CSV table of C-alpha atoms in Angstrom, one decimal:
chain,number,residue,atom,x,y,z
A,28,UNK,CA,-192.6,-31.2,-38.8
A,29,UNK,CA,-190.4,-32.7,-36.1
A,30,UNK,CA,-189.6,-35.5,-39.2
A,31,UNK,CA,-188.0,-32.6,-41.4
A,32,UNK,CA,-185.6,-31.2,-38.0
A,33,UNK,CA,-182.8,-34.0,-38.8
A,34,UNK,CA,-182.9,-33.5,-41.9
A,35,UNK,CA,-182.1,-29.8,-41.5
A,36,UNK,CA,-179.5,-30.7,-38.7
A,37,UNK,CA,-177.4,-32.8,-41.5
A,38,UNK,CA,-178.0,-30.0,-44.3
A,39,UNK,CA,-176.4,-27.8,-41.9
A,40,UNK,CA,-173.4,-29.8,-40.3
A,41,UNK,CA,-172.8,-31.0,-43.8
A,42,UNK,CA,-172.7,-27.0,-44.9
A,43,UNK,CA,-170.6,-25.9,-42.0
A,44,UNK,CA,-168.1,-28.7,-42.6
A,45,UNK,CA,-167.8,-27.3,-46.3
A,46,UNK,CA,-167.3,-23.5,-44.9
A,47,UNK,CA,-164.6,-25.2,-42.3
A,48,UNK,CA,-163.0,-26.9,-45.4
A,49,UNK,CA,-163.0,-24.0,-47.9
A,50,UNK,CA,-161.7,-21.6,-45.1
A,51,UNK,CA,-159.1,-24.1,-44.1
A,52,UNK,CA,-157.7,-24.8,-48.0
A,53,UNK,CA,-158.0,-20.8,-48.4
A,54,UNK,CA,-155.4,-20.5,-45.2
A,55,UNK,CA,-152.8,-23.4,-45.8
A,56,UNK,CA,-149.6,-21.7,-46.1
A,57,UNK,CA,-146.2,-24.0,-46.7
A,58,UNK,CA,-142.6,-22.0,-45.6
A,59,UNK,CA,-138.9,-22.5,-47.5
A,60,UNK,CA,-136.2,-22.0,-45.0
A,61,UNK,CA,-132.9,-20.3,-45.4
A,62,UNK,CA,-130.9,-22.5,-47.5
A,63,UNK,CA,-133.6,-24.0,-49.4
A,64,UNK,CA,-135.6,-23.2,-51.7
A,65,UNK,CA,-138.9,-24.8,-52.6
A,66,UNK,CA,-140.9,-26.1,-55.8
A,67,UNK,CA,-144.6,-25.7,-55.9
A,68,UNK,CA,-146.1,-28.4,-57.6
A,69,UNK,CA,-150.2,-28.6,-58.2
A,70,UNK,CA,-151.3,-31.7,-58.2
A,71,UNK,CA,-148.1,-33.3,-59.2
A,72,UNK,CA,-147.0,-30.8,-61.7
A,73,UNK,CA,-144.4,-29.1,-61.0
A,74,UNK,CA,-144.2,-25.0,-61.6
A,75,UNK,CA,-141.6,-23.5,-63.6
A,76,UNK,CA,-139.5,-21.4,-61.4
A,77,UNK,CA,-138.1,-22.0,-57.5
A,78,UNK,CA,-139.4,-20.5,-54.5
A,79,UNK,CA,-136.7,-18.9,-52.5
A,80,UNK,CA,-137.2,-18.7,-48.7
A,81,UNK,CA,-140.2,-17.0,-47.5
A,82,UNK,CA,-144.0,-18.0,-46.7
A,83,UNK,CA,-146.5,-18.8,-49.2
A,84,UNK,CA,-150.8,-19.6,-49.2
A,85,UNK,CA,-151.0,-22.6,-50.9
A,86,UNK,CA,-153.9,-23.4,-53.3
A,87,UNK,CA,-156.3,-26.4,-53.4
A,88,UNK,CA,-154.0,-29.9,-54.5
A,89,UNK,CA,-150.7,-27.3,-54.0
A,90,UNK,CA,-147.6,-28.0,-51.8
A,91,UNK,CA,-143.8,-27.3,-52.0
A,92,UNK,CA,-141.1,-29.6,-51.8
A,93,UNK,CA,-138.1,-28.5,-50.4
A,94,UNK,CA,-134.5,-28.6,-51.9
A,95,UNK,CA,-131.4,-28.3,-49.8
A,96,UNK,CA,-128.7,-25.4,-51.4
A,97,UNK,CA,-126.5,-25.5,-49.1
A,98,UNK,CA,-123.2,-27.3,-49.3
A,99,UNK,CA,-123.4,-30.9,-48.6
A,100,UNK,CA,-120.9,-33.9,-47.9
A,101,UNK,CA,-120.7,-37.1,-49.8
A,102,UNK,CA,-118.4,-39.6,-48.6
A,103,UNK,CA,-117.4,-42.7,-51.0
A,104,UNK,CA,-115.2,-45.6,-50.9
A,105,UNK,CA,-114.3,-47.6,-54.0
A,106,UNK,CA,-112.4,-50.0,-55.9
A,107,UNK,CA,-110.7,-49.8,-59.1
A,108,UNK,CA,-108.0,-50.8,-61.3
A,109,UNK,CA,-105.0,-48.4,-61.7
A,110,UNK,CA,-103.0,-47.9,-64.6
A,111,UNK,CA,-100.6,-50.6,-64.4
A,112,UNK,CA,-103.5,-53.2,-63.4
A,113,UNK,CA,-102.9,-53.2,-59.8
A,114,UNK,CA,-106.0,-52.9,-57.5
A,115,UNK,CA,-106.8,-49.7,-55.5
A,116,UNK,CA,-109.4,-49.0,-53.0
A,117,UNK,CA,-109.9,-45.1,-52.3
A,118,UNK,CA,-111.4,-42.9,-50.1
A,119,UNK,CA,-113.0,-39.5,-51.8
A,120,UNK,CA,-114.6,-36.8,-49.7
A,121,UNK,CA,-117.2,-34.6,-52.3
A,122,UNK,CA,-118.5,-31.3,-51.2
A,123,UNK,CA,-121.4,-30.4,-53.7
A,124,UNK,CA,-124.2,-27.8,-54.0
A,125,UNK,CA,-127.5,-27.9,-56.1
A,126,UNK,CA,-127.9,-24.5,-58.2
A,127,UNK,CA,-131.0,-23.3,-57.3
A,128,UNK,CA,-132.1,-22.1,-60.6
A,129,UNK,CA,-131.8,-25.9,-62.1
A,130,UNK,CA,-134.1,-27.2,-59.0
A,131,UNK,CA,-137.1,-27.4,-61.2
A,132,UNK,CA,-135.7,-28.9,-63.4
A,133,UNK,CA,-133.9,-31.7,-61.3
A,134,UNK,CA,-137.4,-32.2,-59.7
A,135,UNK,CA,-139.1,-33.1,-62.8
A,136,UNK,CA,-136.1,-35.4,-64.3
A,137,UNK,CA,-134.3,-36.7,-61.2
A,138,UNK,CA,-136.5,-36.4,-58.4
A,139,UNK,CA,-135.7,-35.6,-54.8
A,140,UNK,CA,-133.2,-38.8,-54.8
A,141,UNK,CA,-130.8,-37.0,-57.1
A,142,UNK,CA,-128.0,-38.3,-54.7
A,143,UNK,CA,-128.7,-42.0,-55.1
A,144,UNK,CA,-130.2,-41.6,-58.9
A,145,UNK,CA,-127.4,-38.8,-60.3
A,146,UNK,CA,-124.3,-38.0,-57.6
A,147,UNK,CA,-123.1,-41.5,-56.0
A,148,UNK,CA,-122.9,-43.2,-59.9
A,149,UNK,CA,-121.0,-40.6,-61.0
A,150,UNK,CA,-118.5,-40.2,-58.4
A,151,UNK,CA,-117.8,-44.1,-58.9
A,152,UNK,CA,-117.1,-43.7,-62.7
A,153,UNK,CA,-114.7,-40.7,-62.0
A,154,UNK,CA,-113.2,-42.3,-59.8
A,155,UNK,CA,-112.5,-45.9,-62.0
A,156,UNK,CA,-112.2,-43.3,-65.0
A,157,UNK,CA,-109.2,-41.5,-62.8
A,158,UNK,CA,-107.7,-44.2,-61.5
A,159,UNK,CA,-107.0,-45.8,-64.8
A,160,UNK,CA,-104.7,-42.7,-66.0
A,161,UNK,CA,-102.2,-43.4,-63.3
A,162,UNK,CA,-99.8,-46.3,-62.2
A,163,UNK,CA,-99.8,-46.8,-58.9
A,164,UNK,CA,-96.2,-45.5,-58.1
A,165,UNK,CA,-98.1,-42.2,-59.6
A,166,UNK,CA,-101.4,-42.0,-57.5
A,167,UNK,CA,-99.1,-42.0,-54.7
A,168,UNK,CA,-96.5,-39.2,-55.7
A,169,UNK,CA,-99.0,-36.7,-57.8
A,170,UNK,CA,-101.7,-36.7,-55.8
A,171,UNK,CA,-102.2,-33.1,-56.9
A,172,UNK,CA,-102.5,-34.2,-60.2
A,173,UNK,CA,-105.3,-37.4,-59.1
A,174,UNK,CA,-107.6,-34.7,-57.4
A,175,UNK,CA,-107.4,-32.6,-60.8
A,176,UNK,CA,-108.2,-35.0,-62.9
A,177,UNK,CA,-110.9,-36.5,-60.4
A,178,UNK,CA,-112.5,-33.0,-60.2
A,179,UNK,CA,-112.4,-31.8,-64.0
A,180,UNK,CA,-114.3,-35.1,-64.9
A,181,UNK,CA,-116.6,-35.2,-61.8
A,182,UNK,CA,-117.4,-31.3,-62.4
A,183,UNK,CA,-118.6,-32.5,-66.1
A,184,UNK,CA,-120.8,-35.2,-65.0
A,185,UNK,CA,-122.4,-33.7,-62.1
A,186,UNK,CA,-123.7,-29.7,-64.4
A,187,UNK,CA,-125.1,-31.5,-66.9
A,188,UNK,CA,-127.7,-31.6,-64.2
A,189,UNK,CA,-127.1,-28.5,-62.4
A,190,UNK,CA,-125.1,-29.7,-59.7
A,191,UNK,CA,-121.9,-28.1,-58.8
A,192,UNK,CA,-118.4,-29.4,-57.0
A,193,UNK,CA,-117.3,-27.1,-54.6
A,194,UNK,CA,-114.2,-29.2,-53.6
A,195,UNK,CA,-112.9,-32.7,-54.0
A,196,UNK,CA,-110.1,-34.4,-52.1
A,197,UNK,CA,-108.6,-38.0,-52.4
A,198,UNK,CA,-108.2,-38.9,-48.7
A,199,UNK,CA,-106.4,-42.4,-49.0
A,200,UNK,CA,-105.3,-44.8,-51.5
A,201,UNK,CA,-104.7,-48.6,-50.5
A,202,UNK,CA,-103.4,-51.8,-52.2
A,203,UNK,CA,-103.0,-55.6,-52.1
A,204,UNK,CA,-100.6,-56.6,-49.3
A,205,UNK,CA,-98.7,-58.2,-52.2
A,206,UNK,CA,-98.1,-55.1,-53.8
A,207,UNK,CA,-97.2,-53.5,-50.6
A,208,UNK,CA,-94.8,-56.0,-50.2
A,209,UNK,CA,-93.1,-55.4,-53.5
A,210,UNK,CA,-92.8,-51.9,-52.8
A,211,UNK,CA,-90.9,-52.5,-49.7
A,212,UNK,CA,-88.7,-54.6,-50.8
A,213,UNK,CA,-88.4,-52.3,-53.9
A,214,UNK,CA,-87.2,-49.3,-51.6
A,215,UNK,CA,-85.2,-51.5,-49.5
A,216,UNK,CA,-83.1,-52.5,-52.6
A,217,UNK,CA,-82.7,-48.9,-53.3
A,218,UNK,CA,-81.5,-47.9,-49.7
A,219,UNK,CA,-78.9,-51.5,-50.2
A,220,UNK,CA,-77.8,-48.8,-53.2
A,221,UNK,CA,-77.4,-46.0,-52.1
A,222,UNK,CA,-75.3,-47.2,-48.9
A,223,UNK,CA,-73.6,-49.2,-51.7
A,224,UNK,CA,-72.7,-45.7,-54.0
A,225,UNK,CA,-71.9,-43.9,-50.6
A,226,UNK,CA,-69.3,-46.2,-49.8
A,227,UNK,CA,-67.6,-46.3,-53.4
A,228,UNK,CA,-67.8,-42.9,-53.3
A,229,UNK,CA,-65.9,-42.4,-49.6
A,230,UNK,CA,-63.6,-45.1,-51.2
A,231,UNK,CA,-63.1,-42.5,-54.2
A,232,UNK,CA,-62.3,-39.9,-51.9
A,233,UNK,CA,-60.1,-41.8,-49.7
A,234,UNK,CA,-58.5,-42.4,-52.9
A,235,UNK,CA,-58.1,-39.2,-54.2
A,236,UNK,CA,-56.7,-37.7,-51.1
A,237,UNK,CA,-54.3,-40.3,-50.9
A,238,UNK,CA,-52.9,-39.2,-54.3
A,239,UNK,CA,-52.8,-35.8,-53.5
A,240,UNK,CA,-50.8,-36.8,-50.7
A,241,UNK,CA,-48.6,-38.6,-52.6
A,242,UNK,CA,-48.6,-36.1,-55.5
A,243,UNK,CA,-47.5,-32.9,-52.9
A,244,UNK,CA,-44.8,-34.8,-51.5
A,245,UNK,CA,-43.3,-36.0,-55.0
A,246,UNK,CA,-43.5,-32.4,-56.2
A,247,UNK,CA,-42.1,-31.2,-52.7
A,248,UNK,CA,-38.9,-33.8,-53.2
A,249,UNK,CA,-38.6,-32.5,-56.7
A,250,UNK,CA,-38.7,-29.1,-55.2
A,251,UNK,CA,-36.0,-29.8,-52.7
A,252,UNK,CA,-33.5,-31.8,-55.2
A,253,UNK,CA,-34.1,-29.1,-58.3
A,254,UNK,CA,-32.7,-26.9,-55.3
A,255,UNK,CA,-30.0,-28.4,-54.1
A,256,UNK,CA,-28.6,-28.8,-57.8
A,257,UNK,CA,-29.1,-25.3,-58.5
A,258,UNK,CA,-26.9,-24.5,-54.9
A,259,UNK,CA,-24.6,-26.9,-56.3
A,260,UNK,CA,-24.7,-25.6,-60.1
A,261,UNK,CA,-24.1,-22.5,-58.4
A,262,UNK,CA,-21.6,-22.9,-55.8
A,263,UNK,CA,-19.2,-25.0,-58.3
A,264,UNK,CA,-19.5,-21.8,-61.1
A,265,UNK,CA,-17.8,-19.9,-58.3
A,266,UNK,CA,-15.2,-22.0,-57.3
A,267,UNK,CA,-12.2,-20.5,-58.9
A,268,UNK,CA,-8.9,-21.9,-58.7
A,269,UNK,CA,-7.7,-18.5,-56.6
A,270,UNK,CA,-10.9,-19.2,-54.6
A,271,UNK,CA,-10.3,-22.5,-53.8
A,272,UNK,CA,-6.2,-21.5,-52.8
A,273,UNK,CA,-7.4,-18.9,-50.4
A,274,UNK,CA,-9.6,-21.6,-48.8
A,275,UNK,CA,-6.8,-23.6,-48.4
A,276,UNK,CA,-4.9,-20.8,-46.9
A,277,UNK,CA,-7.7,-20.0,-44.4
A,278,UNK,CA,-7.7,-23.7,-43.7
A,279,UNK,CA,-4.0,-24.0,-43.1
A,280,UNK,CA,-2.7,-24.5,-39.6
A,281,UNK,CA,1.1,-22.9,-41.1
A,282,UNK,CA,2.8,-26.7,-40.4
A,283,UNK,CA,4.7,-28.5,-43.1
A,284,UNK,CA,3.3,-31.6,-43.2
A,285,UNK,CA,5.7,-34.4,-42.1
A,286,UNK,CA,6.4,-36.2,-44.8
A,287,UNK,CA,6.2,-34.6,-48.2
A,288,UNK,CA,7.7,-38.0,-50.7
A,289,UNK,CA,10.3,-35.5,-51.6
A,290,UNK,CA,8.4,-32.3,-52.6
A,291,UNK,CA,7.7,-29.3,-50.9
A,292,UNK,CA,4.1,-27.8,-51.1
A,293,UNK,CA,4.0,-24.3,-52.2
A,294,UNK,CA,1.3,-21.6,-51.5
A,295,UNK,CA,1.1,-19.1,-54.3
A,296,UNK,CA,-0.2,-16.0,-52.0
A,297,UNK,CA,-0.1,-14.2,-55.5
A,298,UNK,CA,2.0,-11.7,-57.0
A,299,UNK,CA,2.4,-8.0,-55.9
């Protein structure tokens, strides 16, 4: 009888270890947090529809994996050609959010890596895509019109697999030193210009003032002479011969003059 005992011992460890199993599967429980939400896969198949945050008791060969749906940052830095053929590297900040409802379905085509597999390729051909519509004289004076563009085509890309852009901004463009280079001397040519047209254009003025100068004092000595010739038109049409007697009479002192060459002057003082 004492042969049987282990035998019994094992039957019963062996049974208790079941129970301990069974009541351990039947209480695993797996949590989504706030700003997830969670797809319940059984044994590698995923389930239809999300979990949104909350507990759940989790079957046997069940579990959850979690997806963030919160806002997230991406950060990329490329090279491309621009419009004009000229090389750019840029700098792109993406803020992005997976739509919860599309989780499922981005588990069981993407995977958890959706970033690496779906997000970061597309971001590099919208931004090789963009920079080919612009020259570079353009990427740096619409840059409202760059981020646009980047985000129309990005947003395309990205909800074909249920990922939205929440915002997208262009923090730097650079180029080849030898491009910068022709840009400054570019602009300093254009300053050498406008200090140029600036100067012709004092000169003008100069110019002009000098010739209204001249103009107002022409039309001043104009002024002056078509004066005096109207006093003179004027005081001649009143010189009479009796006026011009009486002046003489005013004039005279009452002395004969000395010698007359044998005439003697005569005042008409006029008749009464």
């Amino acid at each position: 009888m004492n042969r049987n005992i282990p035998g019994k011992t094992l039957a019963l460890l062996a049974g208790v270890a079941i129970v301990a199993f069974a009541a351990v599967m039947l209480l695993r429980v797996g949590t989504v947090e706030s700003g997830n939400v969670g797809v319940l896969t059984r044994w590698g198949v995923a389930a239809d529809s999300a979990l949104v945050a909350g507990t759940y008791r989790l079957g046997f060969g069940e579990s959850i994996v979690l997806f963030d749906t919160r806002v997230q940052r991406l950060d990329y830095q490329g090279s491309a050609a621009s419009k004009d053929l000229q090389d750019v590297i840029g700098v792109i900040s993406l803020n992005f959010r997976v739509d919860a409802a599309d989780v499922p379905t981005i588990f069981t085509t993407i995977g958890t890596d959706y970033r690496q597999r779906v997000i970061e390729p597309a971001v590099q051909e919208t931004f090789k895509a963009t920079m080919a519509q612009f020259t570079s004289t353009e990427l740096i004076t619409q840059r409202d019109a760059v981020k646009r563009v980047s985000r129309e085509l990005l947003a395309e890309r990205l909800g074909r697999f249920g990922i939205a852009v929440e915002e997208l901004n262009v923090l730097d463009f650079r180029f080849s030193e030898e491009f910068k280079n022709a840009i400054e001397s570019a602009n300093a040519a254009k300053q050498a210009v406008v200090e140029e047209e600036q100067k012709l254009r004092s000169a003008q003025i100069q110019a002009q003032q000098r010739v209204a100068v001249a103009k107002a004092e022409a039309e001043a000595t104009l002024a002056r002479a078509e004066a005096e010739a109207s006093a003179n038109k004027t005081i001649q049409a009143t010189l009479t011969p009796e006026v011009l007697e009486y002046l003489a009479l005013v004039k005279w002192d009452g002395k004969l003059p000395q010698s007359t060459n044998g005439s003697v002057p005569f005042v008409n003082l006029g008749a009464r």
